């Protein structure tokens, strides 16, 4: 029997908001059977729910998170605000190394227990699909453990989790000054082992002066390609190393951050169909001043996604609607671009063709909002006006 969601303000996200007042969606099983103006709805037997004019959108997609990690870094935040230098923080055991230590020390169950509250905060904002990266283990065993935790999340919550292997995130302390040895001895073997265990949906890297050089990322991408896995890259966050163009050359799903992207990089992304994932939370936390070239991306026709980057160091946030608000206020994206960025374009950034829009045949992952217009989602700072989620055609209580 079908479920009919009637009297809805539909934002189908087909080519823009795709607004339909007085809209209806017919759901059968886990799929959308029909969507359009209710007056034009074909005769359907099923249970009709009246949404009272509420906004109905695709469930949101957070396409870039590091939501599985051990510990947190509030003390480091405080030390820095009390005047400690980066070096002093590092000497006190802070920085990414402290998250690696806390992640290595945590059991699979402990990592899962720490991740679930973050996941729940995301779901409470209408999210239905979350990408989760490894990259705080930086050894074979812990990288695999992080990914196993990610795979367990959907067994406990109504959410799809897509994993990215991020062994090339940082050089662990025991390989200091030997980053290529780290890749050859830990990261790439971890990738192969994780893939063999079915834990990897895509391969990511951090291309930056403080992380890995383009030639090293290319080695990781070659390993990904040999396994038939798609790639993506943290690129041009703090400097322009040509990472986006490198990723585009491998047909990357996305290049992420991109504050320092140049025109050649944008054109390479456009040609390859690589999505630009915009991450204003990290920009805000790092008090960056170089804005990502939103206009360049627009003109080049690169689809833009928006995500939280949820991580303990540079984006201790779980709010996708706050990320949308920041993308608008800090980067001058429009509310429509921000919502495309957490629906249709976010799906594309994950290589998912079955969600992110409201159209027949797609997954019935939907969000009902205590709102009447989609601009309200990016507009507010703070509590998100979620009414309810429908995930895989089921109302999520
Ligand atoms: N870019 C970043 O800014 C973070 N990771 C990344 O790829 C840093 C992560 C951390 O500090 O824990
Ligand atoms: Fe990130």
Short mmCIF file of C-alpha atoms and ligand atoms in Angstrom, two decimals:
data_model
loop_
_atom_site.label_atom_id
_atom_site.label_comp_id
_atom_site.label_asym_id
_atom_site.label_seq_id
_atom_site.Cartn_x
_atom_site.Cartn_y
_atom_site.Cartn_z
CA UNK A 1 0.00 0.00 0.00
CA UNK A 2 1.28 3.43 -0.91
CA UNK A 3 1.87 6.33 1.45
CA UNK A 4 0.73 9.72 0.20
CA UNK A 5 2.24 12.90 1.60
CA UNK A 6 -0.28 15.59 0.64
CA UNK A 7 -0.68 19.34 1.05
CA UNK A 8 3.07 19.83 0.99
CA UNK A 9 5.26 22.68 -0.16
CA UNK A 10 7.59 20.57 -2.28
CA UNK A 11 11.20 21.50 -2.95
CA UNK A 12 12.08 18.75 -5.42
CA UNK A 13 15.60 20.20 -5.99
CA UNK A 14 15.21 19.51 -9.72
CA UNK A 15 17.32 22.22 -11.35
CA UNK A 16 16.97 24.54 -8.33
CA UNK A 17 14.43 24.57 -5.55
CA UNK A 18 11.90 23.02 -7.94
CA UNK A 19 9.11 24.49 -5.80
CA UNK A 20 5.60 23.05 -6.03
CA UNK A 21 2.89 24.53 -3.81
CA UNK A 22 0.06 22.18 -2.91
CA UNK A 23 2.31 19.28 -3.77
CA UNK A 24 2.11 15.58 -3.06
CA UNK A 25 4.55 12.68 -3.02
CA UNK A 26 3.46 9.07 -3.43
CA UNK A 27 5.77 6.52 -1.82
CA UNK A 28 5.73 2.77 -2.36
CA UNK A 29 8.16 0.65 -0.42
CA UNK A 30 11.41 2.56 -0.18
CA UNK A 31 10.87 4.47 -3.44
CA UNK A 32 9.17 7.61 -4.65
CA UNK A 33 6.44 6.54 -7.08
CA UNK A 34 5.19 9.99 -8.06
CA UNK A 35 5.65 13.66 -7.13
CA UNK A 36 3.88 16.79 -8.34
CA UNK A 37 0.91 19.07 -7.72
CA UNK A 38 -1.65 17.15 -5.67
CA UNK A 39 -4.41 18.23 -8.06
CA UNK A 40 -2.66 16.26 -10.81
CA UNK A 41 -1.99 13.17 -8.69
CA UNK A 42 -3.12 9.92 -10.34
CA UNK A 43 -5.74 7.96 -8.40
CA UNK A 44 -3.81 6.10 -5.69
CA UNK A 45 -4.94 3.85 -2.90
CA UNK A 46 -2.96 4.44 0.22
CA UNK A 47 -2.73 6.24 3.48
CA UNK A 48 -2.67 10.02 3.02
CA UNK A 49 -0.84 12.25 5.48
CA UNK A 50 -1.66 15.95 5.33
CA UNK A 51 1.52 17.99 5.81
CA UNK A 52 -0.45 21.18 6.45
CA UNK A 53 1.53 23.12 3.84
CA UNK A 54 4.85 22.25 5.43
CA UNK A 55 8.03 22.22 3.38
CA UNK A 56 9.07 18.77 2.10
CA UNK A 57 12.62 18.33 0.79
CA UNK A 58 14.91 15.42 0.06
CA UNK A 59 16.59 14.25 3.29
CA UNK A 60 19.83 16.18 3.63
CA UNK A 61 23.21 14.63 2.80
CA UNK A 62 26.38 15.48 4.73
CA UNK A 63 28.96 14.49 2.12
CA UNK A 64 32.18 15.25 4.06
CA UNK A 65 32.61 14.27 7.71
CA UNK A 66 35.22 12.80 10.01
CA UNK A 67 32.47 11.84 12.46
CA UNK A 68 34.29 8.80 13.87
CA UNK A 69 37.22 9.75 16.13
CA UNK A 70 38.39 9.41 19.72
CA UNK A 71 38.46 12.20 22.30
CA UNK A 72 38.07 15.90 21.65
CA UNK A 73 40.25 19.01 21.58
CA UNK A 74 38.53 21.62 23.75
CA UNK A 75 41.61 22.07 25.96
CA UNK A 76 43.73 22.82 22.93
CA UNK A 77 41.12 25.37 21.80
CA UNK A 78 41.36 26.99 25.22
CA UNK A 79 45.18 26.93 25.30
CA UNK A 80 45.36 28.70 21.98
CA UNK A 81 42.92 31.36 23.12
CA UNK A 82 45.11 31.87 26.18
CA UNK A 83 47.99 32.66 23.88
CA UNK A 84 49.73 29.29 23.43
CA UNK A 85 51.54 28.90 20.12
CA UNK A 86 50.94 26.00 17.76
CA UNK A 87 54.23 24.52 18.94
CA UNK A 88 53.29 24.75 22.60
CA UNK A 89 49.99 23.07 21.82
CA UNK A 90 51.82 20.32 19.94
CA UNK A 91 54.33 19.87 22.80
CA UNK A 92 51.44 19.52 25.23
CA UNK A 93 50.29 16.61 23.05
CA UNK A 94 47.66 18.61 21.15
CA UNK A 95 46.79 18.80 17.50
CA UNK A 96 45.84 16.03 15.14
CA UNK A 97 48.35 13.72 16.89
CA UNK A 98 46.24 13.84 20.06
CA UNK A 99 43.18 12.68 18.12
CA UNK A 100 45.25 9.88 16.55
CA UNK A 101 46.39 8.77 20.03
CA UNK A 102 42.83 8.89 21.42
CA UNK A 103 41.47 7.00 18.40
CA UNK A 104 44.14 4.30 18.61
CA UNK A 105 43.42 3.89 22.33
CA UNK A 106 39.66 3.48 21.83
CA UNK A 107 37.96 0.13 21.20
CA UNK A 108 35.53 -0.31 18.32
CA UNK A 109 32.62 -0.09 20.75
CA UNK A 110 34.04 3.03 22.39
CA UNK A 111 34.51 4.77 19.03
CA UNK A 112 30.96 3.85 18.07
CA UNK A 113 29.59 5.16 21.37
CA UNK A 114 31.40 8.45 20.85
CA UNK A 115 30.23 8.78 17.25
CA UNK A 116 26.54 8.05 17.79
CA UNK A 117 25.65 11.32 19.58
CA UNK A 118 27.22 13.20 16.67
CA UNK A 119 25.25 11.08 14.20
CA UNK A 120 22.06 11.70 16.18
CA UNK A 121 22.62 15.46 16.05
CA UNK A 122 22.93 15.19 12.28
CA UNK A 123 19.75 13.11 11.95
CA UNK A 124 17.89 15.65 14.10
CA UNK A 125 18.56 18.14 11.31
CA UNK A 126 16.98 16.01 8.60
CA UNK A 127 20.11 14.24 7.40
CA UNK A 128 19.58 10.82 5.79
CA UNK A 129 23.01 10.08 4.31
CA UNK A 130 26.42 10.73 5.89
CA UNK A 131 29.88 10.24 4.49
CA UNK A 132 32.40 9.15 7.15
CA UNK A 133 36.17 9.11 6.67
CA UNK A 134 38.93 7.16 8.32
CA UNK A 135 42.22 9.02 8.84
CA UNK A 136 42.74 9.25 12.60
CA UNK A 137 44.20 5.75 12.89
CA UNK A 138 47.14 6.13 10.55
CA UNK A 139 48.08 2.51 11.04
CA UNK A 140 46.54 -0.55 9.41
CA UNK A 141 44.67 -1.79 12.45
CA UNK A 142 43.13 1.53 13.54
CA UNK A 143 42.19 2.67 10.03
CA UNK A 144 40.23 -0.57 9.64
CA UNK A 145 38.65 -0.13 13.07
CA UNK A 146 37.39 3.35 12.19
CA UNK A 147 35.79 2.03 9.01
CA UNK A 148 34.18 -0.90 10.81
CA UNK A 149 32.63 1.59 13.21
CA UNK A 150 31.29 3.60 10.27
CA UNK A 151 29.76 0.45 8.77
CA UNK A 152 28.01 -0.34 12.08
CA UNK A 153 26.23 3.02 12.29
CA UNK A 154 23.41 2.12 9.83
CA UNK A 155 22.71 -1.07 11.79
CA UNK A 156 21.76 1.15 14.74
CA UNK A 157 20.25 4.23 13.07
CA UNK A 158 18.04 4.97 10.04
CA UNK A 159 20.79 6.45 7.91
CA UNK A 160 22.98 5.53 4.97
CA UNK A 161 26.71 5.78 5.68
CA UNK A 162 29.18 6.08 2.81
CA UNK A 163 32.82 5.52 3.77
CA UNK A 164 36.01 7.13 2.52
CA UNK A 165 39.45 5.75 3.26
CA UNK A 166 41.65 8.66 4.35
CA UNK A 167 44.92 6.98 5.25
CA UNK A 168 46.71 9.88 3.55
CA UNK A 169 45.42 12.39 6.11
CA UNK A 170 48.54 13.07 8.16
CA UNK A 171 51.92 11.54 8.89
CA UNK A 172 51.80 9.73 12.23
CA UNK A 173 54.51 10.57 14.80
CA UNK A 174 56.34 7.27 14.37
CA UNK A 175 56.89 8.11 10.67
CA UNK A 176 57.90 11.75 11.20
CA UNK A 177 60.01 12.86 8.24
CA UNK A 178 59.25 9.60 6.39
CA UNK A 179 55.88 10.31 4.82
CA UNK A 180 56.48 8.14 1.74
CA UNK A 181 57.43 5.20 3.94
CA UNK A 182 54.20 5.75 5.87
CA UNK A 183 52.18 5.56 2.65
CA UNK A 184 53.98 2.45 1.41
CA UNK A 185 54.06 0.59 4.73
CA UNK A 186 50.77 1.59 6.37
CA UNK A 187 48.32 3.66 4.31
CA UNK A 188 48.31 1.66 1.08
CA UNK A 189 48.35 -1.78 2.80
CA UNK A 190 45.49 -0.50 5.03
CA UNK A 191 43.56 0.54 1.93
CA UNK A 192 43.96 -2.89 0.36
CA UNK A 193 42.97 -4.67 3.56
CA UNK A 194 39.97 -2.40 4.14
CA UNK A 195 38.82 -2.87 0.56
CA UNK A 196 39.12 -6.65 0.89
CA UNK A 197 36.85 -6.42 3.93
CA UNK A 198 34.28 -4.34 2.00
CA UNK A 199 34.87 -1.29 4.15
CA UNK A 200 35.72 1.29 1.48
CA UNK A 201 33.39 3.20 -0.84
CA UNK A 202 35.93 5.84 -1.95
CA UNK A 203 39.49 6.99 -1.34
CA UNK A 204 40.36 10.46 -0.03
CA UNK A 205 43.62 12.28 0.73
CA UNK A 206 44.91 15.55 2.17
CA UNK A 207 47.05 17.33 -0.40
CA UNK A 208 48.82 20.10 1.49
CA UNK A 209 52.24 21.29 2.62
CA UNK A 210 51.51 19.97 6.12
CA UNK A 211 50.25 16.64 4.76
CA UNK A 212 51.02 14.96 1.41
CA UNK A 213 52.48 16.23 -1.86
CA UNK A 214 50.65 15.79 -5.19
CA UNK A 215 53.03 13.01 -6.29
CA UNK A 216 52.30 11.11 -3.07
CA UNK A 217 48.54 11.56 -3.50
CA UNK A 218 48.93 10.22 -7.04
CA UNK A 219 50.42 7.03 -5.60
CA UNK A 220 47.40 6.61 -3.32
CA UNK A 221 45.02 7.33 -6.20
CA UNK A 222 46.80 4.77 -8.39
CA UNK A 223 46.23 2.19 -5.65
CA UNK A 224 42.56 3.22 -5.49
CA UNK A 225 42.22 2.94 -9.25
CA UNK A 226 43.73 -0.55 -9.21
CA UNK A 227 41.00 -1.54 -6.75
CA UNK A 228 38.28 0.11 -8.84
CA UNK A 229 37.52 2.71 -6.16
CA UNK A 230 36.54 6.33 -6.88
CA UNK A 231 38.66 9.12 -5.41
CA UNK A 232 38.20 12.55 -3.84
CA UNK A 233 40.63 15.00 -2.29
CA UNK A 234 41.10 17.66 0.40
CA UNK A 235 42.62 20.20 -1.97
CA UNK A 236 43.68 23.83 -1.98
CA UNK A 237 42.60 24.38 1.63
CA UNK A 238 45.66 26.30 2.83
CA UNK A 239 47.66 26.71 -0.39
CA UNK A 240 47.44 25.97 -4.11
CA UNK A 241 49.29 22.76 -4.93
CA UNK A 242 47.13 21.91 -7.94
CA UNK A 243 45.37 19.18 -6.00
CA UNK A 244 41.97 19.80 -7.56
CA UNK A 245 43.35 19.41 -11.07
CA UNK A 246 45.21 16.27 -9.99
CA UNK A 247 41.99 14.82 -8.57
CA UNK A 248 40.03 15.82 -11.67
CA UNK A 249 42.62 13.96 -13.74
CA UNK A 250 41.58 10.81 -11.87
CA UNK A 251 37.89 11.57 -12.51
CA UNK A 252 37.41 12.42 -8.82
CA UNK A 253 33.92 12.54 -7.35
CA UNK A 254 34.83 15.73 -5.52
CA UNK A 255 37.56 18.14 -4.50
CA UNK A 256 36.95 19.63 -1.09
CA UNK A 257 37.73 22.96 0.69
CA UNK A 258 39.23 24.78 -2.36
CA UNK A 259 39.87 28.19 -0.78
CA UNK A 260 43.05 28.55 -2.90
CA UNK A 261 41.63 27.02 -6.12
CA UNK A 262 42.66 28.82 -9.32
CA UNK A 263 40.93 29.06 -12.70
CA UNK A 264 42.85 26.12 -14.20
CA UNK A 265 41.74 23.95 -11.27
CA UNK A 266 38.11 25.02 -11.66
CA UNK A 267 38.17 24.29 -15.39
CA UNK A 268 39.71 20.86 -14.81
CA UNK A 269 36.97 20.10 -12.29
CA UNK A 270 34.24 21.26 -14.69
CA UNK A 271 35.63 19.08 -17.49
CA UNK A 272 35.80 16.02 -15.23
CA UNK A 273 32.42 16.58 -13.57
CA UNK A 274 34.14 16.80 -10.17
CA UNK A 275 31.95 18.38 -7.47
CA UNK A 276 33.32 21.23 -5.33
CA UNK A 277 32.62 20.50 -1.66
CA UNK A 278 32.51 23.77 0.25
CA UNK A 279 33.38 23.53 3.96
CA UNK A 280 32.80 26.83 5.74
CA UNK A 281 33.11 25.35 9.24
CA UNK A 282 36.86 24.77 8.84
CA UNK A 283 37.31 28.23 7.30
CA UNK A 284 35.53 29.72 10.29
CA UNK A 285 37.43 27.73 12.93
CA UNK A 286 40.82 28.47 11.36
CA UNK A 287 39.83 32.12 10.96
CA UNK A 288 40.88 31.88 7.33
CA UNK A 289 40.58 35.01 5.24
CA UNK A 290 40.97 33.60 1.72
CA UNK A 291 37.48 32.93 0.40
CA UNK A 292 36.83 29.97 -1.89
CA UNK A 293 36.27 31.22 -5.46
CA UNK A 294 32.50 30.66 -5.51
CA UNK A 295 31.99 32.88 -8.55
CA UNK A 296 34.70 31.08 -10.49
CA UNK A 297 33.04 27.75 -9.71
CA UNK A 298 29.66 29.14 -10.76
CA UNK A 299 30.96 30.49 -14.04
CA UNK A 300 32.87 27.28 -14.78
CA UNK A 301 29.70 25.29 -14.10
CA UNK A 302 31.15 23.20 -11.26
CA UNK A 303 28.36 21.83 -9.02
CA UNK A 304 28.88 22.91 -5.41
CA UNK A 305 28.09 20.82 -2.35
CA UNK A 306 28.17 22.02 1.27
CA UNK A 307 29.15 19.85 4.25
CA UNK A 308 30.09 20.08 7.92
CA UNK A 309 33.61 18.55 7.78
CA UNK A 310 32.70 17.41 11.33
CA UNK A 311 36.11 16.81 12.95
CA UNK A 312 37.66 17.52 16.35
CA UNK A 313 40.30 19.97 15.11
CA UNK A 314 39.10 22.35 12.44
CA UNK A 315 35.33 21.86 12.41
CA UNK A 316 33.92 20.67 15.74
CA UNK A 317 30.40 20.92 14.38
CA UNK A 318 27.58 18.58 13.46
CA UNK A 319 25.07 21.10 12.13
CA UNK A 320 24.53 20.87 8.39
CA UNK A 321 22.12 23.81 8.44
CA UNK A 322 24.75 25.92 10.21
CA UNK A 323 27.18 24.92 7.45
CA UNK A 324 24.55 26.09 4.93
CA UNK A 325 24.12 29.36 6.81
CA UNK A 326 27.91 29.90 6.87
CA UNK A 327 28.18 29.08 3.16
CA UNK A 328 25.69 31.89 2.53
CA UNK A 329 26.90 34.45 5.06
CA UNK A 330 30.66 33.89 4.77
CA UNK A 331 30.93 32.78 1.12
CA UNK A 332 27.90 34.51 -0.44
CA UNK A 333 26.37 31.33 -1.77
CA UNK A 334 22.61 31.68 -2.20
CA UNK A 335 20.23 29.70 0.03
CA UNK A 336 19.18 27.79 -3.08
CA UNK A 337 22.81 26.86 -3.84
CA UNK A 338 23.30 25.88 -0.20
CA UNK A 339 20.29 23.53 -0.31
CA UNK A 340 21.37 22.06 -3.65
CA UNK A 341 24.71 21.62 -1.89
CA UNK A 342 23.22 19.40 0.79
CA UNK A 343 20.85 17.50 -1.52
CA UNK A 344 21.32 17.00 -5.28
CA UNK A 345 24.95 18.08 -5.47
CA UNK A 346 25.92 16.28 -2.26
CA UNK A 347 24.51 13.06 -3.71
CA UNK A 348 26.62 13.61 -6.79
CA UNK A 349 29.71 14.23 -4.63
CA UNK A 350 29.17 10.73 -3.22
CA UNK A 351 28.45 9.13 -6.58
CA UNK A 352 24.87 8.37 -5.52
CA UNK A 353 22.30 8.62 -8.30
CA UNK A 354 19.34 7.36 -6.28
CA UNK A 355 18.79 10.31 -3.92
CA UNK A 356 19.12 14.05 -3.37
CA UNK A 357 16.04 15.01 -5.38
CA UNK A 358 12.34 14.25 -5.20
CA UNK A 359 11.56 12.36 -8.39
CA UNK A 360 9.94 9.05 -9.35
CA UNK A 361 12.22 6.07 -8.86
CA UNK A 362 14.50 7.71 -6.31
CA UNK A 363 14.81 6.57 -2.71
CA UNK A 364 12.10 7.92 -0.44
CA UNK A 365 14.52 9.74 1.87
CA UNK A 366 12.67 12.92 2.75
CA UNK A 367 12.58 15.65 5.38
CA UNK A 368 9.47 17.48 6.54
CA UNK A 369 10.15 20.93 7.94
CA UNK A 370 8.35 23.26 10.31
CA UNK A 371 8.85 25.83 7.57
CA UNK A 372 7.05 27.15 4.53
CA UNK A 373 9.94 28.09 2.25
CA UNK A 374 13.33 26.41 1.60
CA UNK A 375 15.28 29.64 2.26
CA UNK A 376 14.39 29.14 5.94
CA UNK A 377 16.84 26.22 6.16
CA UNK A 378 19.95 28.32 5.52
CA UNK A 379 18.53 31.44 7.14
CA UNK A 380 18.47 30.55 10.81
CA UNK A 381 21.44 30.32 13.16
CA UNK A 382 20.71 27.65 15.73
CA UNK A 383 17.80 25.26 16.12
CA UNK A 384 16.76 23.66 12.87
CA UNK A 385 13.05 23.49 12.13
CA UNK A 386 12.88 19.75 11.41
CA UNK A 387 9.42 18.23 11.74
CA UNK A 388 10.15 14.62 10.78
CA UNK A 389 12.24 12.41 8.52
CA UNK A 390 11.07 9.70 6.15
CA UNK A 391 13.93 7.29 5.44
CA UNK A 392 13.58 4.47 2.93
CA UNK A 393 9.82 5.18 2.84
CA UNK A 394 9.43 4.80 6.60
CA UNK A 395 8.47 7.56 8.96
CA UNK A 396 11.33 7.90 11.44
CA UNK A 397 9.85 8.35 14.91
N1 LIG B 1 41.83 19.27 6.86
C1 LIG B 1 41.76 19.82 8.07
O1 LIG B 1 41.73 20.99 8.29
C2 LIG B 1 41.62 18.75 9.04
N2 LIG B 1 41.80 17.60 8.25
C3 LIG B 1 41.87 17.95 7.01
O2 LIG B 1 42.00 17.15 6.12
C4 LIG B 1 42.40 18.76 10.29
C5 LIG B 1 41.91 17.66 11.16
C6 LIG B 1 42.31 17.81 12.58
O3 LIG B 1 42.95 18.79 12.97
O4 LIG B 1 41.95 16.91 13.36
FE1 LIG B 2 37.94 17.09 6.07
#
